[in-house]
Coordinates of C-alpha atoms in Angstrom, one line a residue:
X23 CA 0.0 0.0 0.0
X24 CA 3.3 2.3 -0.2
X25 CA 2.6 3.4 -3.4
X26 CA -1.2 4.2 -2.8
X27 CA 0.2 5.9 0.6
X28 CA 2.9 8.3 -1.4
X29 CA 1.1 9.0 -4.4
X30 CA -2.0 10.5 -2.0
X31 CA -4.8 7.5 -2.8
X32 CA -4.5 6.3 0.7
X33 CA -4.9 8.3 3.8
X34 CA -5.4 11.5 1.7
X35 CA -7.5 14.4 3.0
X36 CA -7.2 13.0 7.2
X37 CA -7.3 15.9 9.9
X38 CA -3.7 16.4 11.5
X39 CA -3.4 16.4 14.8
X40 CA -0.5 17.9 15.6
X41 CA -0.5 20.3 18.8
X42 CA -0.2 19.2 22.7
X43 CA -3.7 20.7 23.5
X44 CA -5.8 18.7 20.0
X45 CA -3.4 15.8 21.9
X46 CA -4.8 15.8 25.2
X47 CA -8.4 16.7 24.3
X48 CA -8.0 13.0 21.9
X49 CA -6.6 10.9 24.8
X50 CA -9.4 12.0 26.7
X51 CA -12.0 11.3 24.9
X52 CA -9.9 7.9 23.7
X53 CA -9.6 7.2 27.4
X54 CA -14.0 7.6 27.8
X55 CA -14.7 5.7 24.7
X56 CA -12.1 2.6 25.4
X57 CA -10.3 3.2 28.6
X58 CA -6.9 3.4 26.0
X59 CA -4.9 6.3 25.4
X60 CA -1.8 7.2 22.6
X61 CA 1.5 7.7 23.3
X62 CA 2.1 9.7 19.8
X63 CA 1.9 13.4 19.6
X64 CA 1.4 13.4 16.0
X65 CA -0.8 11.9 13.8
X66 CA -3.9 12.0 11.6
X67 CA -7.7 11.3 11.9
X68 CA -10.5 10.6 9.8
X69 CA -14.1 12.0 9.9
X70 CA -15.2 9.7 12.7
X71 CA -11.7 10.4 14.6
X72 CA -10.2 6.8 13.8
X73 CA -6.7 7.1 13.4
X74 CA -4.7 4.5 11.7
X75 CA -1.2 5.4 13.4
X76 CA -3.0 4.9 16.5
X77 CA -4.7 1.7 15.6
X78 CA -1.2 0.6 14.5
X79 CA 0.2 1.9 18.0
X80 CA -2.5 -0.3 19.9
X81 CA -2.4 -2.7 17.6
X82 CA -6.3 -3.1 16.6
X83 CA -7.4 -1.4 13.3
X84 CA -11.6 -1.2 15.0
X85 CA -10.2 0.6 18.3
X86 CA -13.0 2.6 17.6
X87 CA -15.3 0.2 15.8
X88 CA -16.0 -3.0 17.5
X89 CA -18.2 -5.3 16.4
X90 CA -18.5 -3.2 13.4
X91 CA -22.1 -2.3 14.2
X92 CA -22.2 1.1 16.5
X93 CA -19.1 2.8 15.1
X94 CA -17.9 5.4 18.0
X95 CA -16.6 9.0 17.1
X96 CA -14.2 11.5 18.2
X97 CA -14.6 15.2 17.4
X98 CA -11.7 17.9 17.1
X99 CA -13.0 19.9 14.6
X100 CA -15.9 20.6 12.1
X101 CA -13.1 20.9 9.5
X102 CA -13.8 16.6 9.9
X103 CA -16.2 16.9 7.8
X104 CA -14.3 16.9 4.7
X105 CA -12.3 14.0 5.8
X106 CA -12.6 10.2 4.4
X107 CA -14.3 7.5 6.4
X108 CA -11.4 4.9 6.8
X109 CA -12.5 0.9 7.5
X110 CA -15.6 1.3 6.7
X111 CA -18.3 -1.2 7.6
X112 CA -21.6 0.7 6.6
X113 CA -21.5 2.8 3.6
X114 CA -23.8 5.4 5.2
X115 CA -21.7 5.7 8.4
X116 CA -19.9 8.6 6.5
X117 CA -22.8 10.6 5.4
X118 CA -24.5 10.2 8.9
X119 CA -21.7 11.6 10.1
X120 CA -21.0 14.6 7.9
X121 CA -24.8 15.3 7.9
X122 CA -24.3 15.8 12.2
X123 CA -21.5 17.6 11.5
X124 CA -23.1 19.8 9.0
X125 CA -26.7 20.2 10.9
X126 CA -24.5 21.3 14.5
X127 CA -22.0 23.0 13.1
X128 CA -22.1 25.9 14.8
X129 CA -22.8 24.5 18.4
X130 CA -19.8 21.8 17.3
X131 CA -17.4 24.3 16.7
X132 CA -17.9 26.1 20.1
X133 CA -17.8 23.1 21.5
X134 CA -14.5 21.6 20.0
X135 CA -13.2 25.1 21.0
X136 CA -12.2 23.5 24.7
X137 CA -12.8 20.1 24.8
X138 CA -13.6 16.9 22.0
X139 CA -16.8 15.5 21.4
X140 CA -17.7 11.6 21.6
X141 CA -20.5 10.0 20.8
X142 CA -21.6 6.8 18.9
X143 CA -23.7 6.2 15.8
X144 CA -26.4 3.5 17.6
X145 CA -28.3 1.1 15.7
X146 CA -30.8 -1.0 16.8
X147 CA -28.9 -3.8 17.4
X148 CA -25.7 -4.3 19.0
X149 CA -24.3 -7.0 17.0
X150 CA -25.3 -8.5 13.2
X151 CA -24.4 -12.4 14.3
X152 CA -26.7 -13.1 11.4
X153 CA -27.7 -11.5 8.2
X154 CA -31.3 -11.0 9.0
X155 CA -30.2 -8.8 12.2
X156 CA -29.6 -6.2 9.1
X157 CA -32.8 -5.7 8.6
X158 CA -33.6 -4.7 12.1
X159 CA -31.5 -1.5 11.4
X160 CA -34.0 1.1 10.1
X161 CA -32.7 4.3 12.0
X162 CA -29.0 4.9 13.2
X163 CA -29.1 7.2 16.3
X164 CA -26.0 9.9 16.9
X165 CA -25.5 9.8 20.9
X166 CA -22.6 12.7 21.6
X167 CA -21.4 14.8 24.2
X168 CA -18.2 16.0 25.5
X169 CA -15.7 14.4 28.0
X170 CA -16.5 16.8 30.5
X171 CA -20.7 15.8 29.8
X172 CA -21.3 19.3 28.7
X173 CA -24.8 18.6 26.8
X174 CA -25.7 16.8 29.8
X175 CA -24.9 19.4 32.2
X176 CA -26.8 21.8 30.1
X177 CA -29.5 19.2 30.2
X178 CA -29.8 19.5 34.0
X179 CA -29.0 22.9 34.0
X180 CA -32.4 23.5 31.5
X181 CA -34.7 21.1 33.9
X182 CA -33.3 23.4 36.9
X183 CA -34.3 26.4 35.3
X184 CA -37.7 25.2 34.8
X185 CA -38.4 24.2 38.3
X186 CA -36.6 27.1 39.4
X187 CA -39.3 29.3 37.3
X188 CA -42.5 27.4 37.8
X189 CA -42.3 25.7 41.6
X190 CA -43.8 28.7 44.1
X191 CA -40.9 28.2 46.3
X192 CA -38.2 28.3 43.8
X193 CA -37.1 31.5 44.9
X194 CA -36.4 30.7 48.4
X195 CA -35.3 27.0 47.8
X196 CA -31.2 27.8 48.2
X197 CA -30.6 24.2 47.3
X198 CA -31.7 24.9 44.3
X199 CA -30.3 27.8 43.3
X200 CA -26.7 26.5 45.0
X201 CA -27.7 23.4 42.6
X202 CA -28.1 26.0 39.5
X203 CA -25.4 28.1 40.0
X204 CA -22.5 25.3 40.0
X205 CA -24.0 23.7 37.0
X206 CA -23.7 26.9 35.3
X207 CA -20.2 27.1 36.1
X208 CA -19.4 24.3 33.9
X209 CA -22.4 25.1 30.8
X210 CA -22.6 28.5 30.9
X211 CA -26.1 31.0 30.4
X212 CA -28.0 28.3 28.2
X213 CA -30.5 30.4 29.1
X214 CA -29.1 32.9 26.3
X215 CA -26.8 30.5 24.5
X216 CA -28.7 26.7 24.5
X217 CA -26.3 24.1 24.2
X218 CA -28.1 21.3 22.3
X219 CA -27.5 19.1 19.1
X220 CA -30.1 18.4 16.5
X221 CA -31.0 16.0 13.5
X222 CA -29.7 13.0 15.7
X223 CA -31.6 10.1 14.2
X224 CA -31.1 9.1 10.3
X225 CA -33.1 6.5 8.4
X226 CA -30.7 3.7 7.0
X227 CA -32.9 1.8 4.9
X228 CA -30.6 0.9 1.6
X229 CA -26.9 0.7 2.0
X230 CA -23.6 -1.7 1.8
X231 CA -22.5 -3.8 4.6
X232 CA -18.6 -5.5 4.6
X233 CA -20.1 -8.1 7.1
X234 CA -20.5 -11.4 5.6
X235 CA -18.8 -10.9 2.5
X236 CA -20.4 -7.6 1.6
X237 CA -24.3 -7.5 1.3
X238 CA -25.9 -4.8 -0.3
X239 CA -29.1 -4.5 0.9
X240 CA -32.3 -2.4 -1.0
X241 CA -35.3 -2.2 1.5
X242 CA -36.6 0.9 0.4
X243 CA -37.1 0.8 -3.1
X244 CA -40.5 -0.7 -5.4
X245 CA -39.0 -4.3 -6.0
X246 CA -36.4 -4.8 -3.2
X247 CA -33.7 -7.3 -3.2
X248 CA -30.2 -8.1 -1.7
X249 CA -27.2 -8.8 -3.6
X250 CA -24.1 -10.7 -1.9
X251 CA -20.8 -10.1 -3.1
X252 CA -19.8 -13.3 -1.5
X253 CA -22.5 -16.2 -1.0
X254 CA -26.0 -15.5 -0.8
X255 CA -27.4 -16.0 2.7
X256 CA -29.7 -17.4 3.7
X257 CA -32.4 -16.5 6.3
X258 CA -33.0 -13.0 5.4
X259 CA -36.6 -11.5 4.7
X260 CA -36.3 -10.9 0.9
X261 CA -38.0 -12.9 -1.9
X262 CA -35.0 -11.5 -3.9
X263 CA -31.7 -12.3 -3.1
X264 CA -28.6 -12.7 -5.8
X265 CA -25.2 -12.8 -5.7
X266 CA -22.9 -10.8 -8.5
X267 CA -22.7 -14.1 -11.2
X268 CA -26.6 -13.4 -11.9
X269 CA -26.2 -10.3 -14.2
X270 CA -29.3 -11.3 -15.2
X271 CA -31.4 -11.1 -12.4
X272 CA -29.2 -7.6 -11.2
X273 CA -29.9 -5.9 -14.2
X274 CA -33.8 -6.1 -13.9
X275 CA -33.7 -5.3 -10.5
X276 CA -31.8 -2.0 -11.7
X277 CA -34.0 -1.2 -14.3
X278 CA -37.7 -2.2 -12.4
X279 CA -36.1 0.2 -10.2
X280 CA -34.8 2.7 -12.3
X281 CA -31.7 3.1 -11.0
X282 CA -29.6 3.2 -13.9
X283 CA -29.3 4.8 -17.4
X284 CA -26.9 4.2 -20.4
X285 CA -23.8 6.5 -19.9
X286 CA -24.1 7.0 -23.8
X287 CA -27.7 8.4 -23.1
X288 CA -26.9 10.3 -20.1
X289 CA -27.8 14.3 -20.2
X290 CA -25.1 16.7 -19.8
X291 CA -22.2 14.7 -20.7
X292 CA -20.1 12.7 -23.2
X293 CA -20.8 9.0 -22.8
X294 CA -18.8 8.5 -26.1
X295 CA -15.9 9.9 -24.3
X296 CA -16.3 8.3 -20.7
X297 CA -16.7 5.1 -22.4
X298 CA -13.7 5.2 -24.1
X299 CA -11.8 6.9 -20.6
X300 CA -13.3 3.1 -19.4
X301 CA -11.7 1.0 -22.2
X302 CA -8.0 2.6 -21.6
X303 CA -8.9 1.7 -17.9
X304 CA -9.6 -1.5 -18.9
X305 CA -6.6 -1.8 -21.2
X306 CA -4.1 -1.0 -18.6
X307 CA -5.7 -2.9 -16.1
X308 CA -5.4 -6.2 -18.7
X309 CA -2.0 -5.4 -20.5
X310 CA -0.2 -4.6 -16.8
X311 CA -1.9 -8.2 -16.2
X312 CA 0.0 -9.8 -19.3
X313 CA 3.5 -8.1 -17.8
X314 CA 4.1 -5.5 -20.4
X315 CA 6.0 -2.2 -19.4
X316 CA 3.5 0.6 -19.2
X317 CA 5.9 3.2 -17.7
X318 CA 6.4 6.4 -19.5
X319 CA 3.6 5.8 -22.2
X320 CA 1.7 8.9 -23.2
X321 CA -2.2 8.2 -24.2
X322 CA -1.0 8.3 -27.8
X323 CA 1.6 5.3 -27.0
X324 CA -1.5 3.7 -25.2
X325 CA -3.9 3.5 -27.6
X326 CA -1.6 2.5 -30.5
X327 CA -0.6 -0.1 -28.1
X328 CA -4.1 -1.7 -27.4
X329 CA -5.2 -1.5 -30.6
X330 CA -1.9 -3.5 -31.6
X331 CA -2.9 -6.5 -29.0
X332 CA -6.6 -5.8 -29.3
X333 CA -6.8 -9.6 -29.7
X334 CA -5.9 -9.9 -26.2
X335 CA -8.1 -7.5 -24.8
X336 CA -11.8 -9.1 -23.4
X337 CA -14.9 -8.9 -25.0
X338 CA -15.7 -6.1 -22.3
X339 CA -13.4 -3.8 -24.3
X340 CA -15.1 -4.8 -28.0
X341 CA -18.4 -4.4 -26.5
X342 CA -17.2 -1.0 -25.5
X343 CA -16.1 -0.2 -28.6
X344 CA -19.1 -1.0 -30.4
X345 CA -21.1 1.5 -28.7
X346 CA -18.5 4.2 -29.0
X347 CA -18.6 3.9 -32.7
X348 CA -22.1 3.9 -32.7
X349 CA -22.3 7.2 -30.6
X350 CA -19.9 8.7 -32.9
X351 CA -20.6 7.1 -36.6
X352 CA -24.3 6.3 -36.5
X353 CA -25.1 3.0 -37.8
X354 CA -26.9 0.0 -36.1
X355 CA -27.7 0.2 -32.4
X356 CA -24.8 -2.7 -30.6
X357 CA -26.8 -5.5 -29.2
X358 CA -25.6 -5.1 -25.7
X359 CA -28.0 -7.2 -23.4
X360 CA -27.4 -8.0 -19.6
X361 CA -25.8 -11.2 -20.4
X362 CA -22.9 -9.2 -22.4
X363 CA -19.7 -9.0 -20.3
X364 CA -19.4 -5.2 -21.4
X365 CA -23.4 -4.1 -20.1
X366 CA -22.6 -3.0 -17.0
X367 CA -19.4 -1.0 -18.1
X368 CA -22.0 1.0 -20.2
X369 CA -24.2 2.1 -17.2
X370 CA -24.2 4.6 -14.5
X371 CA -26.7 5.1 -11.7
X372 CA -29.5 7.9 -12.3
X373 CA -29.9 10.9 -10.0
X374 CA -31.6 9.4 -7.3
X375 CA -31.1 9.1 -3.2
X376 CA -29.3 5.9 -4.2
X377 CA -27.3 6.8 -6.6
X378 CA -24.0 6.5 -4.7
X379 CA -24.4 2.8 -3.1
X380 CA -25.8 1.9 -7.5
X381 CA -22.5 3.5 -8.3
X382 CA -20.6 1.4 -5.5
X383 CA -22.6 -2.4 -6.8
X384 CA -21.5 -1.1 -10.7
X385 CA -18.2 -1.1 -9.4
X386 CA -17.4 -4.1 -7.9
X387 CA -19.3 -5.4 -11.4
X388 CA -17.1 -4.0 -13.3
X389 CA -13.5 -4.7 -11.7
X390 CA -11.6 -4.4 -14.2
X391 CA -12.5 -0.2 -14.6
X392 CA -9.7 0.2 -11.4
X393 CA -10.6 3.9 -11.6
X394 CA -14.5 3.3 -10.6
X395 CA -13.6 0.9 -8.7
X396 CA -11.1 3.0 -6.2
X397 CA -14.0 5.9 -6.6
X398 CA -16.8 4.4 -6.0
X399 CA -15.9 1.2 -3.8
X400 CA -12.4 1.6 -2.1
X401 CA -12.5 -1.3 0.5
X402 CA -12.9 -3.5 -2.8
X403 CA -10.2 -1.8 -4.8
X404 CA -8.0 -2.0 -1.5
X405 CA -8.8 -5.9 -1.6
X406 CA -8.0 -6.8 -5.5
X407 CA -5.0 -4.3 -4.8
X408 CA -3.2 -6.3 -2.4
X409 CA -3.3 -9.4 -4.6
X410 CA -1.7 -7.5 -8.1
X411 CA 1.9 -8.6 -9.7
X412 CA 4.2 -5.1 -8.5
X413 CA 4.4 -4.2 -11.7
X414 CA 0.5 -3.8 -11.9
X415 CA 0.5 -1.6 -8.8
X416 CA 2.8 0.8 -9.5
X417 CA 1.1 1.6 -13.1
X418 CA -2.5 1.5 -11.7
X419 CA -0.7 4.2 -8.5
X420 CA 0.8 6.5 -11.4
X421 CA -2.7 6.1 -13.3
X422 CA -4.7 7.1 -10.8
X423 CA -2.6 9.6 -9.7
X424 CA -1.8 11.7 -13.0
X425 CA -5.6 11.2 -14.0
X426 CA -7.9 11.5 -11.2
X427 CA -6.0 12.6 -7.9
X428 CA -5.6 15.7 -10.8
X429 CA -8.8 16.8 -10.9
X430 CA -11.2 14.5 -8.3
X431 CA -14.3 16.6 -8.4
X432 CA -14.1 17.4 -12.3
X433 CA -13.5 13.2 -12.8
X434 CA -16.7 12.3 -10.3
X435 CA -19.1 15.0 -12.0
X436 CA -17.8 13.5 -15.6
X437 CA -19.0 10.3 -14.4
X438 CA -21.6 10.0 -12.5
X439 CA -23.3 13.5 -13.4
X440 CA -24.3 15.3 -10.0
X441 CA -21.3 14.0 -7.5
X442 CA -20.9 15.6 -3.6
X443 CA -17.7 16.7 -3.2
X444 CA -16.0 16.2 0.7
X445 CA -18.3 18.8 2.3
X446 CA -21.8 18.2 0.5
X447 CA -22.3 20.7 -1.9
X448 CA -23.1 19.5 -5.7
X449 CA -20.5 19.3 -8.4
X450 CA -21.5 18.9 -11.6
X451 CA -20.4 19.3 -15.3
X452 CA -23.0 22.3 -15.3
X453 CA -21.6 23.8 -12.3
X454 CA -18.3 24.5 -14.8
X455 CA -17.9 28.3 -16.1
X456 CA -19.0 28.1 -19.5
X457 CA -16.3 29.5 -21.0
X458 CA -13.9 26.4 -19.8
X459 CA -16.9 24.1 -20.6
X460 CA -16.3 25.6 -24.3
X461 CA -12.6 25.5 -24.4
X462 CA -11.8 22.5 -22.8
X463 CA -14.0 19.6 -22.6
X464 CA -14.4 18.1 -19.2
X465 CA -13.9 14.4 -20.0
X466 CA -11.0 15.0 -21.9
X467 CA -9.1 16.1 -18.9
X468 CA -9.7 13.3 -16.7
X469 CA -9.2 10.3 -19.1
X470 CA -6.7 8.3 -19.5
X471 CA -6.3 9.4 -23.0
X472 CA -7.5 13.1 -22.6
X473 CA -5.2 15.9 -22.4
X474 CA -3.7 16.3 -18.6
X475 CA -1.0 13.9 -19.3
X476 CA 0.1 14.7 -23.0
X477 CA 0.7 18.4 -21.2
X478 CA 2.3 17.6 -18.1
X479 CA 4.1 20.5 -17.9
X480 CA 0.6 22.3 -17.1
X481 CA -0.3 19.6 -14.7
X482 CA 0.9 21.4 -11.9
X483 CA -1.4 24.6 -12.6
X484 CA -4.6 22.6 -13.5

């Protein structure tokens, strides 16, 4: 994972936490969520506060995280929010989290000012020892406060108030007021500045699960289902249940659904372009396979280089092609049904609430796109990563870094159409000043045979 690690595609964007007081205020709240502390004085954290120097330190990657059901969280800053979600076992643990952030921003930040906030995202279970306990999680619960209880305190202090305003005797009871004024000692007036936290319950109904093999599980749509990336369990209350060999069956579940749309049909973008970005993907990804040297080849050298061993390439890549030329030459629509290895590399999810967890299943259908499949579904790309020849990793690190690590949002909006970026707000293809839209064609820039690389000398101003 060196590579990934040095090139920024691992353990990018994390929080530093660098100075004795952001220190302390950790091993405290470390020390109240799992009676541990850290010896280190320097290291990073991800939106939830999981740091993987300290995991390495205590030697336990889910310090933070056990069970893998109610993840626990520690708070520094609201600058989080933009931060990764690192070992993840829900994929909606990260948005839950940047949604509290987001909704108690303002209340955060003051509180983050002296202390760090902990807290725990709470199912309704406490453990998933089967795969039908998934289906008893319908709302996740954000329980938080600081170390030194301050929402509590305020809590009492609000319920002291009251009595102190509506009982007859308030005014002469001094156990009271002795009672109120050492409570406000530690909350301050939330009589003029309430210390509370809102929006702390979020529906999970639809989402991806890494326990038993990686489930991903649709509750909430017309036709539900569950797909297993692993075995299909058994057990679970869902007629429909598939596993990713049934193309088939996953590809009318998707469209009863509508949760996808041909990319060469999709509205405000090239899908003659982005499907040819996907067939250089693929290229690499099955000519680093073969062993050849794919080091200091510019997109030219690439193309003139698949198209020399295109007898070698899968019938993904001719399938590909097909509809390219069709996009861009007319002629006969390609006959690409679900049972065509390339069908699924010609999709993209539609602009609905699911759209990011469709995106995340199209991925791990379509492994050999490495670039979707690091976007959309990193604990998968992290897993076929491990197992690649060396030579294959250090072209697919360079790749990724020269092409999308260049230009992250502008790649996402070229691909999926309206794509969040690390603090929530919109990017889109649209969202581009005109003029640049007219000049310089999205897609082209974030393609493996676009324009970034063939100018390297401007990289470093894009």
């Amino acid at each position: 994972m060196k590579r990934l690690i040095q090139n920024g595609l691992m353990f990018g964007n994390l929080f530093h936490v660098a100075s004795p007081a952001l220190v302390e205020r950790y091993n405290r709240a470390l020390k109240h969520l799992t009676g541990k502390t850290t010896a280190l004085t320097d290291f990073h954290v991800d939106i939830s506060g999981y740091s993987p120097e300290v995991g390495d330190e205590l030697g336990d990657d889910h310090y933070l995280n056990h069970a893998g059901v109610n993840r626990q969280f520690i708070l520094l800053s609201t600058e989080q929010k933009r931060c990764p979600l690192l070992n993840v076992k829900f994929s909606t643990s990260r948005d839950i989290l940047r949604r509290f952030i987001a909704a108690n921003e303002s209340q955060l930040f003051a509180l983050t000012a002296t202390d760090a906030v902990a807290g725990e995202l709470v199912n309704s279970v406490f453990e998933v020892a089967t795969p039908a306990q998934l289906f008893d999680i319908r709302q996740v619960r954000v329980e938080a406060d600081t170390t030194r209880g301050t929402l509590r305190q305020a809590d009492q202090l609000a319920e002291l108030v009251d009595r102190f305003k509506s009982e007859e005797d308030g005014w002469f009871d001094d156990a009271l007021i002795a009672e109120m004024i050492e409570t406000a000692e530690k909350t301050g007036d939330v009589t003029r500045n309430p210390v509370r936290l809102k929006h702390e319950v979020f529906e999970q109904q639809n989402f991806w699960t890494a326990h038993f093999g990686g489930l991903y599980v649709f509750q909430n749509v017309e036709h539900p289902a569950l797909i297993a990336s692993g075995e299909k369990p058994e057990g679970v209350p869902l007629d429909r249940v598939f596993d990713l060999t049934q193309g088939n069956a996953i590809a009318k579940f998707l469209e009863l659904n509508g949760l996808v749309e041909p990319i060469i049909r999709a509205r405000g973008v090239d899908g003659a372009a982005i499907l040819r970005q996907k067939m250089g993907f693929l290229a690499i990804s099955v000519l680093a396979d073969k062993g050849m040297d794919l080091s200091g080849l510019s997109r030219s050298d690439l193309r003139r280089m698949a198209a020399r061993h295109a007898s070698e390439l899968p019938t993904e890549f001719e399938g590909m092609a097909a509809m390219v030329r069709w996009a861009e030459s007319g002629g006969k629509w390609p006959r690409i049904k679900s049972d065509h290895p390339a069908y699924f590399y010609c999709l993209r999810a539609t602009n609905t609430p699911n759209r990011d967890l469709v995106n995340m299943l199209l991925a791990e259908l379509t492994p050999l796109d490495f670039r979707q499949l690091f976007i959309c579904h990193k604990e998968a790309f992290y897993q076929q990563y491990r197992n690649w020849p060396e030579a294959k990793k250090d072209h697919v690190a360079a790749f990724l870094a020269r092409e999308y690590a260049v230009d992250k949002a502008g790649a996402r909006a070229a691909l999926f159409g309206h794509e969040p970026d690390m603090s929530g707000r919109s990017t889109s293809v649209q969202d581009r000043p005109k003029r640049r839209r007219e000049t310089e064609s999205l897609v082209e820039r974030v393609g493996p045979w676009g324009a970034v690389s063939s100018r390297s000398g401007n990289r470093g101003r894009r």
